[in-house]
Short mmCIF file of the C-alpha atoms (twelve columns), coordinates in Angstrom:
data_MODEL
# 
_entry.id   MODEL 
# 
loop_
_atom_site.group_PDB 
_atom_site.id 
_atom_site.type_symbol 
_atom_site.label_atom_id 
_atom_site.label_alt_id 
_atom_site.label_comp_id 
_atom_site.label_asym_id 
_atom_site.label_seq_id 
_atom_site.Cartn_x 
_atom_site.Cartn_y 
_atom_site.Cartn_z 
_atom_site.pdbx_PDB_model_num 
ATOM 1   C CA . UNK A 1   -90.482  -123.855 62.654 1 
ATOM 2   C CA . UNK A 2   -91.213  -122.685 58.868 1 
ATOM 3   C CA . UNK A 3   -89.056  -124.260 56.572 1 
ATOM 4   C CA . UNK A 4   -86.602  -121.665 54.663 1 
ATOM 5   C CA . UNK A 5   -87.531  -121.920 51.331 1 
ATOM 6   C CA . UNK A 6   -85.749  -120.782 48.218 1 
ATOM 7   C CA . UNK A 7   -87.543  -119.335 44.787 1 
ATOM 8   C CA . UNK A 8   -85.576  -118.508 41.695 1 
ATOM 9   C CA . UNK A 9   -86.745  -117.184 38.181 1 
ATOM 10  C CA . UNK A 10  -85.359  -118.229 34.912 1 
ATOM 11  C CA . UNK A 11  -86.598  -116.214 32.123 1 
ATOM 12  C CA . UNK A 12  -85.483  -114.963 28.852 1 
ATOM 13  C CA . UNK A 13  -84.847  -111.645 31.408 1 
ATOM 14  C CA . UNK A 14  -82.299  -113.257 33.448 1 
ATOM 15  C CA . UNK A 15  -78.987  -111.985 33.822 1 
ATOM 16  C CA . UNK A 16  -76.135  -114.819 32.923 1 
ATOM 17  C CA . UNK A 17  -74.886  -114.451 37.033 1 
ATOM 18  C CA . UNK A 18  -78.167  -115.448 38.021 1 
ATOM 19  C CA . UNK A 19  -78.241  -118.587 35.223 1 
ATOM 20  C CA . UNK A 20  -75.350  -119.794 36.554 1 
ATOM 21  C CA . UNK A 21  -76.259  -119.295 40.143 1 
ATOM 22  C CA . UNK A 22  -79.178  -121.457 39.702 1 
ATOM 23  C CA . UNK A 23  -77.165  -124.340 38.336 1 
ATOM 24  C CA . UNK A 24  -75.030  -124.296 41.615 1 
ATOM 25  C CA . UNK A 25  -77.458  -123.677 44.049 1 
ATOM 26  C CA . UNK A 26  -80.883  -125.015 42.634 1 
ATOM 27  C CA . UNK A 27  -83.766  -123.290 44.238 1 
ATOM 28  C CA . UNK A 28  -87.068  -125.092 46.095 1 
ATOM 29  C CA . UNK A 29  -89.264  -123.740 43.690 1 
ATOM 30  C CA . UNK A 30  -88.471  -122.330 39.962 1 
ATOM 31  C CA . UNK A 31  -90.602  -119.674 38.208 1 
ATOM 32  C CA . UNK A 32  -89.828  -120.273 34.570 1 
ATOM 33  C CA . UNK A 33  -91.440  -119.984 31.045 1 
ATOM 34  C CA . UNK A 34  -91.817  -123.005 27.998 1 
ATOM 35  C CA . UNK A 35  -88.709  -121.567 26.590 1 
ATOM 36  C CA . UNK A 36  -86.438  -121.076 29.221 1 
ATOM 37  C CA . UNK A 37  -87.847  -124.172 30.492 1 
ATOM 38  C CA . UNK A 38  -86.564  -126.526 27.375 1 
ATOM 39  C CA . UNK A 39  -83.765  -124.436 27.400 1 
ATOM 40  C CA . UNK A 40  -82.628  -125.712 30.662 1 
ATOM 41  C CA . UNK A 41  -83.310  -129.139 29.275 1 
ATOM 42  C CA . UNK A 42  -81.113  -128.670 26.981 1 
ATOM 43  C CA . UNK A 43  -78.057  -127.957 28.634 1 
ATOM 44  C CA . UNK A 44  -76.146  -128.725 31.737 1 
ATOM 45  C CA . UNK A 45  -78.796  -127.206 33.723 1 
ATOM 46  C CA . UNK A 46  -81.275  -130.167 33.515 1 
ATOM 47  C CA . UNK A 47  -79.130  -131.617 36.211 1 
ATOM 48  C CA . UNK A 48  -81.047  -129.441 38.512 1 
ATOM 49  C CA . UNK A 49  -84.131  -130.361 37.630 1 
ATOM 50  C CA . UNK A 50  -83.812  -134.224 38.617 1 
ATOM 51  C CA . UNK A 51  -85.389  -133.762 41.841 1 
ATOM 52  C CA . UNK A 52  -88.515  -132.503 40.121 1 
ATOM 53  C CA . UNK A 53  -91.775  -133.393 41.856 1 
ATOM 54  C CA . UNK A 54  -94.600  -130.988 41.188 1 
ATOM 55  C CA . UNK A 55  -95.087  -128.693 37.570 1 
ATOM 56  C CA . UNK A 56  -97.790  -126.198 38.121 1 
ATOM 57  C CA . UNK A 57  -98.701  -124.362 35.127 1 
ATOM 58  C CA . UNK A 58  -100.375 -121.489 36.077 1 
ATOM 59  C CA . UNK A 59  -103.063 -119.631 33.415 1 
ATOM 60  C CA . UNK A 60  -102.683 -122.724 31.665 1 
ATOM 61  C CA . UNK A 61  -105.559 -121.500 29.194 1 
ATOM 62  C CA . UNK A 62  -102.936 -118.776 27.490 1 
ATOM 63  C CA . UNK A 63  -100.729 -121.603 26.506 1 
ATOM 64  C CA . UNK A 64  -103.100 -124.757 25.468 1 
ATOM 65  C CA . UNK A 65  -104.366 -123.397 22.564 1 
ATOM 66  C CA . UNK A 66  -101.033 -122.139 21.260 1 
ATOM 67  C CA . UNK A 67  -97.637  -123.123 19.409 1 
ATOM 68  C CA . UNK A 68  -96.247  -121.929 22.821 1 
ATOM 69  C CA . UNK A 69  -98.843  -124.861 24.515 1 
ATOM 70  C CA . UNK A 70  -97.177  -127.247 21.888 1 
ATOM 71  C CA . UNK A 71  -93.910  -126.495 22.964 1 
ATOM 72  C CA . UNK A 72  -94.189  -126.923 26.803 1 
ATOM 73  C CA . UNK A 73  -96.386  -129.987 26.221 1 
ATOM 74  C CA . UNK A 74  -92.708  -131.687 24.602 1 
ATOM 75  C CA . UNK A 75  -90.622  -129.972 27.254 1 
ATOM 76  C CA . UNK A 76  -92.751  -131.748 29.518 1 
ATOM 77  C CA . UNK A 77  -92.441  -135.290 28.508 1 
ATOM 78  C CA . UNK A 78  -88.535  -134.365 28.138 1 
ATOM 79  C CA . UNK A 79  -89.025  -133.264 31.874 1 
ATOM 80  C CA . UNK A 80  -90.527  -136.632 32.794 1 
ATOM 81  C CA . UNK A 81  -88.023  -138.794 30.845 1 
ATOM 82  C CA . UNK A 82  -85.146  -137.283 33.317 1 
ATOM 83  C CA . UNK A 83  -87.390  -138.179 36.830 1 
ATOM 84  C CA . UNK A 84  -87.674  -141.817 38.854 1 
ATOM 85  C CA . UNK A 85  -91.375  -140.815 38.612 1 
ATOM 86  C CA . UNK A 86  -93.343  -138.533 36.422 1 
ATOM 87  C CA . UNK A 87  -94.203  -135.205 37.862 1 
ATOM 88  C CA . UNK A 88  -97.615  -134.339 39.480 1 
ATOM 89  C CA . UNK A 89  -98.760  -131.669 36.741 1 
ATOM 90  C CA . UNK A 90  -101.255 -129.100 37.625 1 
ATOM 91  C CA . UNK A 91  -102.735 -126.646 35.672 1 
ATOM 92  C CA . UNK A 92  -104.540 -123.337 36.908 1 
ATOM 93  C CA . UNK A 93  -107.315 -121.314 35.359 1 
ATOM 94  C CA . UNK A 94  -110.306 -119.161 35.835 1 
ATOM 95  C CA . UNK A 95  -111.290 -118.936 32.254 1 
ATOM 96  C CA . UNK A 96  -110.878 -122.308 30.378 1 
ATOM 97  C CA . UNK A 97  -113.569 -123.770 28.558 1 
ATOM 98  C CA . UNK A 98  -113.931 -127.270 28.212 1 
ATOM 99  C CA . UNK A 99  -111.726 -128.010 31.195 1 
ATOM 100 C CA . UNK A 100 -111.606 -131.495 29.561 1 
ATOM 101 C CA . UNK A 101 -109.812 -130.352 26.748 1 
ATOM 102 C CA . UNK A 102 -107.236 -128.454 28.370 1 
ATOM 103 C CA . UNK A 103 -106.940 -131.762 31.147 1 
ATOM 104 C CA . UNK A 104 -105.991 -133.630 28.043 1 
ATOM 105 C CA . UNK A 105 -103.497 -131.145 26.617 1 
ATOM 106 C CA . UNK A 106 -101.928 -130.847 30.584 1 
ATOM 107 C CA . UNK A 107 -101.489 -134.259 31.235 1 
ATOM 108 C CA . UNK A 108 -100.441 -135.836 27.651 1 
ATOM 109 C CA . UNK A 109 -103.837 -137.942 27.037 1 
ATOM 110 C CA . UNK A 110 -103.296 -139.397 30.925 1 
ATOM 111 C CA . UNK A 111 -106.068 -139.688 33.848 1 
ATOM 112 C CA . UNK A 112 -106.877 -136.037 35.045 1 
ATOM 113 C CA . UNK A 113 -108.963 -134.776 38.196 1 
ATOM 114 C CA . UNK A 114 -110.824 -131.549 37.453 1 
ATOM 115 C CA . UNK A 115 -111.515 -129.537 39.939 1 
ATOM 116 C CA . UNK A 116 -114.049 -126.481 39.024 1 
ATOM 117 C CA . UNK A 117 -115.922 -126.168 42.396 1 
ATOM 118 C CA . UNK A 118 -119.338 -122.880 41.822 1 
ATOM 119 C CA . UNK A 119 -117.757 -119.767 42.281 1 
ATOM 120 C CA . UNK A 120 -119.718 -116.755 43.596 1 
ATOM 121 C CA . UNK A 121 -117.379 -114.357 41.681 1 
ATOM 122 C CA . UNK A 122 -119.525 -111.110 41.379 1 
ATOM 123 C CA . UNK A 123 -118.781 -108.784 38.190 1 
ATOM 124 C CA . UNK A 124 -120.327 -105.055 38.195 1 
ATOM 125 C CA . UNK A 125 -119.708 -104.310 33.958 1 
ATOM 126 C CA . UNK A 126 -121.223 -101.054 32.249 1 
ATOM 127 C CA . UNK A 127 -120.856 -100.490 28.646 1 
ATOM 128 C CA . UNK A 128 -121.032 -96.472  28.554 1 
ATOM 129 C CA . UNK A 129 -120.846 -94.559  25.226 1 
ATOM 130 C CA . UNK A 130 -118.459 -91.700  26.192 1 
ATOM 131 C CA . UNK A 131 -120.332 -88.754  24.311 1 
ATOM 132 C CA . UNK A 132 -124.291 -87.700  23.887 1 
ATOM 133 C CA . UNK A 133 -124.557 -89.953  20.796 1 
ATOM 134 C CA . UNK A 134 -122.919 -91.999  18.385 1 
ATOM 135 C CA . UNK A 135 -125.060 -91.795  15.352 1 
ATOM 136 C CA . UNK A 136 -122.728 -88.691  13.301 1 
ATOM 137 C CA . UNK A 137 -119.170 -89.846  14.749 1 
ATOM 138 C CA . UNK A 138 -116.608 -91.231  12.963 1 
ATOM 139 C CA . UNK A 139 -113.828 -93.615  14.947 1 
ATOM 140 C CA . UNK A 140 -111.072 -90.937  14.749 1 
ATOM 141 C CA . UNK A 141 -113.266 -87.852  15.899 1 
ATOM 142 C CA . UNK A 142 -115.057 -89.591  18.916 1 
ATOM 143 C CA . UNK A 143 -111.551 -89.872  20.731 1 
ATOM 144 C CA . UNK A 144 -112.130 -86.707  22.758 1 
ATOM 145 C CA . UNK A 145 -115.328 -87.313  24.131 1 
ATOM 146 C CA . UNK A 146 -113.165 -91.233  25.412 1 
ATOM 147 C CA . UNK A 147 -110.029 -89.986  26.829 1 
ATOM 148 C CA . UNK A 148 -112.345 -87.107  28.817 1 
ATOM 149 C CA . UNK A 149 -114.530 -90.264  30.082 1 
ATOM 150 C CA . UNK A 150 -111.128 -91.920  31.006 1 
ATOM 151 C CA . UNK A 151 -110.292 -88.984  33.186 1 
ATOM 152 C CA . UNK A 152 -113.600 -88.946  34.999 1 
ATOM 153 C CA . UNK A 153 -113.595 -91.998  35.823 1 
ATOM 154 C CA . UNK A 154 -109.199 -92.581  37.249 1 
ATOM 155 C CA . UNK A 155 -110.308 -88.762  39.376 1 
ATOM 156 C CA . UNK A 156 -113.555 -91.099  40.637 1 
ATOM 157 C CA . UNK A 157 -111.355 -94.425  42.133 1 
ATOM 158 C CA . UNK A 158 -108.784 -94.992  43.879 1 
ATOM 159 C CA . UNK A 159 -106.387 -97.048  41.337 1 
ATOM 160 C CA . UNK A 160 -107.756 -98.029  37.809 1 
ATOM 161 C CA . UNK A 161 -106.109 -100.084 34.779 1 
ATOM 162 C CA . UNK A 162 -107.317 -99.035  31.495 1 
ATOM 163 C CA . UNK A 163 -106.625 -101.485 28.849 1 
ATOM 164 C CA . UNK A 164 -105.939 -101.447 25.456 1 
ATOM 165 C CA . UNK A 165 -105.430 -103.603 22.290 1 
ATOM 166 C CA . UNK A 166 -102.587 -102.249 21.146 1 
ATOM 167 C CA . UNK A 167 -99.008  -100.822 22.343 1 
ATOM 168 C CA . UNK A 168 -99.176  -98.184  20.551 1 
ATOM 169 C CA . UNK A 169 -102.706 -96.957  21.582 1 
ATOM 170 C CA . UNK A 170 -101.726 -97.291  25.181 1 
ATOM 171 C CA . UNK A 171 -98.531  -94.859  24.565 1 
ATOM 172 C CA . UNK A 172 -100.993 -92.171  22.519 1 
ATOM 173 C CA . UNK A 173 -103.813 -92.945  25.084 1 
ATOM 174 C CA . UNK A 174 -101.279 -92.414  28.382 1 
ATOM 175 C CA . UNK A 175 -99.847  -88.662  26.998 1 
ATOM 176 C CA . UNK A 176 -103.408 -87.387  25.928 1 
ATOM 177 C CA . UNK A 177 -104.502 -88.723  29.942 1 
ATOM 178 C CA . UNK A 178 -102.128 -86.936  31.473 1 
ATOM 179 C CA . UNK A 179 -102.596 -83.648  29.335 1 
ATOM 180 C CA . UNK A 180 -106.177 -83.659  30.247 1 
ATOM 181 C CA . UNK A 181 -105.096 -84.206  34.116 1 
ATOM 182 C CA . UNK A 182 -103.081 -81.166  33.303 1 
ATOM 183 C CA . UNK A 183 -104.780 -78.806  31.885 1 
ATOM 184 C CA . UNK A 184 -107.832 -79.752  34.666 1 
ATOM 185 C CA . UNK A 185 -105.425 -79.078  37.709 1 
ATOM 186 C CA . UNK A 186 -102.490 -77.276  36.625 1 
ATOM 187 C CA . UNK A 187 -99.962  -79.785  37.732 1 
ATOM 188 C CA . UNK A 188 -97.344  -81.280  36.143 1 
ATOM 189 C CA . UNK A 189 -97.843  -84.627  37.828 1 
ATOM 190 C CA . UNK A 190 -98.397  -87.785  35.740 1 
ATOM 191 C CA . UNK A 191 -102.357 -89.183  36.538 1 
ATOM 192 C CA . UNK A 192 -101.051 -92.560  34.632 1 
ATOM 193 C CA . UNK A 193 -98.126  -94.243  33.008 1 
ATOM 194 C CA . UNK A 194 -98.136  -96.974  30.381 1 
ATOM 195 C CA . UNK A 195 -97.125  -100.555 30.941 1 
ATOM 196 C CA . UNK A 196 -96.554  -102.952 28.051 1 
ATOM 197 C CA . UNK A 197 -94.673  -106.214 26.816 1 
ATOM 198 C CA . UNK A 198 -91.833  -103.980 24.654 1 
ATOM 199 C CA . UNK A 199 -90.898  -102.095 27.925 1 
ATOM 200 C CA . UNK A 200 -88.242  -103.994 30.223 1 
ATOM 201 C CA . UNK A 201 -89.162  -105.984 33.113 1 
ATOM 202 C CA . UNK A 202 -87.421  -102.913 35.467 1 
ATOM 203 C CA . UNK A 203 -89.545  -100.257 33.809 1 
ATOM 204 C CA . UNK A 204 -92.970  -102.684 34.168 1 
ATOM 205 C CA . UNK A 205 -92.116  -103.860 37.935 1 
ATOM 206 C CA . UNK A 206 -91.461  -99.702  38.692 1 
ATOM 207 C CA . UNK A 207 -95.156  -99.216  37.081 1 
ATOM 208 C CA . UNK A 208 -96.905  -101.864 39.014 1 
ATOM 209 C CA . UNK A 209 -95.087  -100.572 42.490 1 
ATOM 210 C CA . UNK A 210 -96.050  -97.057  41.275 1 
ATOM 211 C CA . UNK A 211 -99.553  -98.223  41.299 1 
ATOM 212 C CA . UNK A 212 -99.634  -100.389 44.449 1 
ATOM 213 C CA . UNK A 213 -98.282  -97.706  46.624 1 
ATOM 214 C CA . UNK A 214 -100.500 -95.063  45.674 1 
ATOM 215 C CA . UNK A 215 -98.363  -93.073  43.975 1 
ATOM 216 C CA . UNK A 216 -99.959  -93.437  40.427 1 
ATOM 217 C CA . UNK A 217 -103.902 -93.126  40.090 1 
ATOM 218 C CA . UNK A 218 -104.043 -95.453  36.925 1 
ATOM 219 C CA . UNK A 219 -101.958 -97.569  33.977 1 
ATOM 220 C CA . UNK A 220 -102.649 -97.658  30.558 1 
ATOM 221 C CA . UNK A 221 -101.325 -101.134 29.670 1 
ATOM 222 C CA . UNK A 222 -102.251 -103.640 26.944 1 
ATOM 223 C CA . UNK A 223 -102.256 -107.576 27.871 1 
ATOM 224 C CA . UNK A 224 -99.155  -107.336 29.564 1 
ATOM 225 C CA . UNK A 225 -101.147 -106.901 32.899 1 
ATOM 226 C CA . UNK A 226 -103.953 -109.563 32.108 1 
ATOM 227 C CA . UNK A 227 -102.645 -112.410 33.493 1 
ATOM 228 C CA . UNK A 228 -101.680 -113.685 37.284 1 
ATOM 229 C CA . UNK A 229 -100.558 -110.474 38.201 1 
ATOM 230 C CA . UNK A 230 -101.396 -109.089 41.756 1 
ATOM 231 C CA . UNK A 231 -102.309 -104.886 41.510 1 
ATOM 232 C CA . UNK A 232 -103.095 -104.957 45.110 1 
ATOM 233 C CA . UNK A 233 -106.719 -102.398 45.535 1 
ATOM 234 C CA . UNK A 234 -107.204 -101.830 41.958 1 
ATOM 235 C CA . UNK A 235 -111.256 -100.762 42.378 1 
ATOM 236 C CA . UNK A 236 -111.561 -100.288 38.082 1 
ATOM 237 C CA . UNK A 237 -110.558 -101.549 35.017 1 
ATOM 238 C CA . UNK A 238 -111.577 -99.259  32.025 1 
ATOM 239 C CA . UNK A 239 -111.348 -101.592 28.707 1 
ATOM 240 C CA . UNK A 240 -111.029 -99.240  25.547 1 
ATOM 241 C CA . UNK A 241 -112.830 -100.575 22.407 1 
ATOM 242 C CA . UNK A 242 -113.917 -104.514 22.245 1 
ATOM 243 C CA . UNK A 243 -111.418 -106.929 24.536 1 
ATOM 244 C CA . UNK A 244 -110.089 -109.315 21.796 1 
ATOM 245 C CA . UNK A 245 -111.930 -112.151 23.753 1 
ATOM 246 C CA . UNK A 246 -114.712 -112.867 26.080 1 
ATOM 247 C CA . UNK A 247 -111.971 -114.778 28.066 1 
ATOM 248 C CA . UNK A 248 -109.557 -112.240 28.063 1 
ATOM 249 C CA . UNK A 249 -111.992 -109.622 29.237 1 
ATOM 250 C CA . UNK A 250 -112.454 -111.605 32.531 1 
ATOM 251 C CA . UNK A 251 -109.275 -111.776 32.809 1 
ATOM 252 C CA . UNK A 252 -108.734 -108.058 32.500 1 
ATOM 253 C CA . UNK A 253 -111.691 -107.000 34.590 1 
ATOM 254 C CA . UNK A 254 -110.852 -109.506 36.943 1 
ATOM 255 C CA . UNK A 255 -107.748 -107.463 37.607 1 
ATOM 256 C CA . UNK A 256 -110.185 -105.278 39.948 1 
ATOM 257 C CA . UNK A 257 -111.210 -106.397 43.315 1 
ATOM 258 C CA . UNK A 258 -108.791 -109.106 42.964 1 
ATOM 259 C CA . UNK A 259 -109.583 -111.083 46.603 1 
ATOM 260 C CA . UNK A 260 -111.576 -113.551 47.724 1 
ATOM 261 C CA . UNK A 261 -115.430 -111.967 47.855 1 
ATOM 262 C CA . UNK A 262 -114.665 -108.522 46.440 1 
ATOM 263 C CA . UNK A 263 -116.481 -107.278 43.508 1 
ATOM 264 C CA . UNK A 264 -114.660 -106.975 40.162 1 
ATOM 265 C CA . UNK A 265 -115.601 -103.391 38.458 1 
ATOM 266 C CA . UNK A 266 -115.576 -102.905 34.922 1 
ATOM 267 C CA . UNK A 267 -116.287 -100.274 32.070 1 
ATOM 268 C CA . UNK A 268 -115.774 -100.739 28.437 1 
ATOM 269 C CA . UNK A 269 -115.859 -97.833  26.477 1 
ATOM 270 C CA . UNK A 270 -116.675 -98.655  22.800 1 
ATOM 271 C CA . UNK A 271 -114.916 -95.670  19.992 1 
ATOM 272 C CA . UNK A 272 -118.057 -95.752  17.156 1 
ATOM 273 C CA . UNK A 273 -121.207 -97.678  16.814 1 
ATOM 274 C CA . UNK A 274 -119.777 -100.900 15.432 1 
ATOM 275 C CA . UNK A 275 -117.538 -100.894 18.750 1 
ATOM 276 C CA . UNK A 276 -120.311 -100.751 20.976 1 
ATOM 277 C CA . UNK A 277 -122.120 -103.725 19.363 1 
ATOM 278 C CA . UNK A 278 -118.859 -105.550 20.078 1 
ATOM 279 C CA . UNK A 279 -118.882 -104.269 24.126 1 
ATOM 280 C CA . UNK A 280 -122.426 -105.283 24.204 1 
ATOM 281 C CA . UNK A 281 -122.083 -108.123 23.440 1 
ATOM 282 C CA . UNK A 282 -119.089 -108.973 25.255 1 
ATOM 283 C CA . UNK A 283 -120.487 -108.098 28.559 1 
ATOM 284 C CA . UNK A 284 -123.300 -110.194 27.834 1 
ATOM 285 C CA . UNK A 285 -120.978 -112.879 27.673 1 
ATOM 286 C CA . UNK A 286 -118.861 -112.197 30.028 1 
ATOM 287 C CA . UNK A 287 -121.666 -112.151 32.537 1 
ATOM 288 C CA . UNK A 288 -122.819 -115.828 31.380 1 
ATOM 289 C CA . UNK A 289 -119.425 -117.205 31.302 1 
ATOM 290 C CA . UNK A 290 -119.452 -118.305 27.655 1 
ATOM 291 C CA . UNK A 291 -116.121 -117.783 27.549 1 
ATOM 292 C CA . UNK A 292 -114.852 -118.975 23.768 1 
ATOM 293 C CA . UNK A 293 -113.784 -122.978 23.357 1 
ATOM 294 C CA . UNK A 294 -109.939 -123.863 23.375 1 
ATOM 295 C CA . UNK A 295 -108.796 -126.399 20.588 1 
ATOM 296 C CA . UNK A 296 -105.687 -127.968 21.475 1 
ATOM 297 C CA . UNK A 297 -103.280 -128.409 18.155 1 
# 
């Protein structure tokens, strides 16, 4: 018989009834984040975390490099100081580069196993320039010929993520998609919503089920849905202008065909000439793995 297992989440989202629910009745597992994390150290709540055994830090890349990485690296030693036995740590990522590096930040300088076995993970990436050429546009008057391209491609799949860089490109870039969708069908349906870190957890979980259950061809979000976030059958991911990394444009394309032996699908659409030097060379690296190095502070 399955063992019943209990999962809670402390984050900077949970309601006080919950916080103190967790205190009394501890759950099996805990979702948290750095902060809430060596928040609970730091009050009476660390008495639940005694019986500690396993920390898995999942995407452990979007952390190491960071002030954020810094902080969970102390809450983790704090952690350790309050067990019999320090806790097995492991970290999770499929873009970290050197592994090494980022063993050393996990672990605190201890003896680390890395475990990076091939992968066959197939990417299908396109750079395409959205209009007939680039040579007399400017940034601000190629925009048409993009959001068009955008259209084409959410009516040609099933579910598709377009990111952005920017919140407030994915608000502008969400109204002008569904005017287009609009004015091409004559219904007042919405073809995509926006998703983003400044809108509540409610309003981004109602997105993401939007999306899932097929009521919602596409999202127009920024990094808020790169990381360890299931879409269920996304089949594209449009990336608007240059990702800000090689890394995090695996991670974003990688949102697409998100199983075991499914290709990921991916087309970045660069805004003016400059731009599409940027894509280019992205994809070029993205298709070599040279993701960029992590330096641990």
């Amino acid at each position: 018989m399955a063992p019943d297992i209990t999962v809670g989440v402390r984050s900077g989202d949970t309601p006080p009834a919950m916080r103190r629910q967790l205190i009394t009745h501890p759950p099996d597992i805990l979702i948290t984040t750095p902060e809430s994390l060596f928040l609970m150290l730091t009050s009476a709540a660390r008495e639940t975390l005694t019986g500690v055994s396993t920390v898995i830090a999942d995407e452990v890349h979007a952390v190491a490099a960071t002030k954020r990485g810094a902080h969970l690296a102390v809450s983790l030693e704090r952690l350790d100081a309050l067990l019999d036995r320090p806790a097995q740590r492991i970290g999770l990522s499929a873009t970290v580069r050197p592994a090494e590096e980022v063993g050393r930040f996990l672990t605190g300088g201890r003896p680390v196993r890395i475990v990076a076995p091939p992968a066959a993970k197939t990417f299908d990436l396109a750079v395409q320039v959205p209009g007939p050429d680039m040579t007399d546009l400017a940034e601000n008057t190629s925009w048409p010929d993009v959001e068009n391209r955008i259209v084409d491609l959410i009516d040609a799949h099933t579910a598709t993520i377009v990111f952005t860089n920017s919140r407030r490109l994915a608000e502008r870039l969400t109204a002008r998609l569904n005017e287009i969708h609009a004015e091409r069908t004559e219904s007042d349906d919405q073809v995509a919503r926006a998703h983003h870190g400044s809108m509540s957890k409610e309003q981004r979980a109602a997105v993401e089920d939007d999306l899932k259950s097929g009521r919602l061809k596409a999202v127009v979000a920024t990094s808020s849905l790169e990381l360890g976030i299931d879409m269920g059958a996304v089949d594209l991911v449009v990336q608007v202008e240059t990702p800000p990394s090689v890394a995090s444009g695996l991670q974003r394309v990688g949102r697409a065909g998100h199983q075991v032996g499914e290709i990921s699908r991916g087309v970045l659409l660069p805004k003016h000439r400059t731009d599409l030097i940027g894509c280019a060379v992205s994809v070029r690296r993205m298709l070599a793995g040279q993701i960029e190095a992590i330096t641990v502070p």
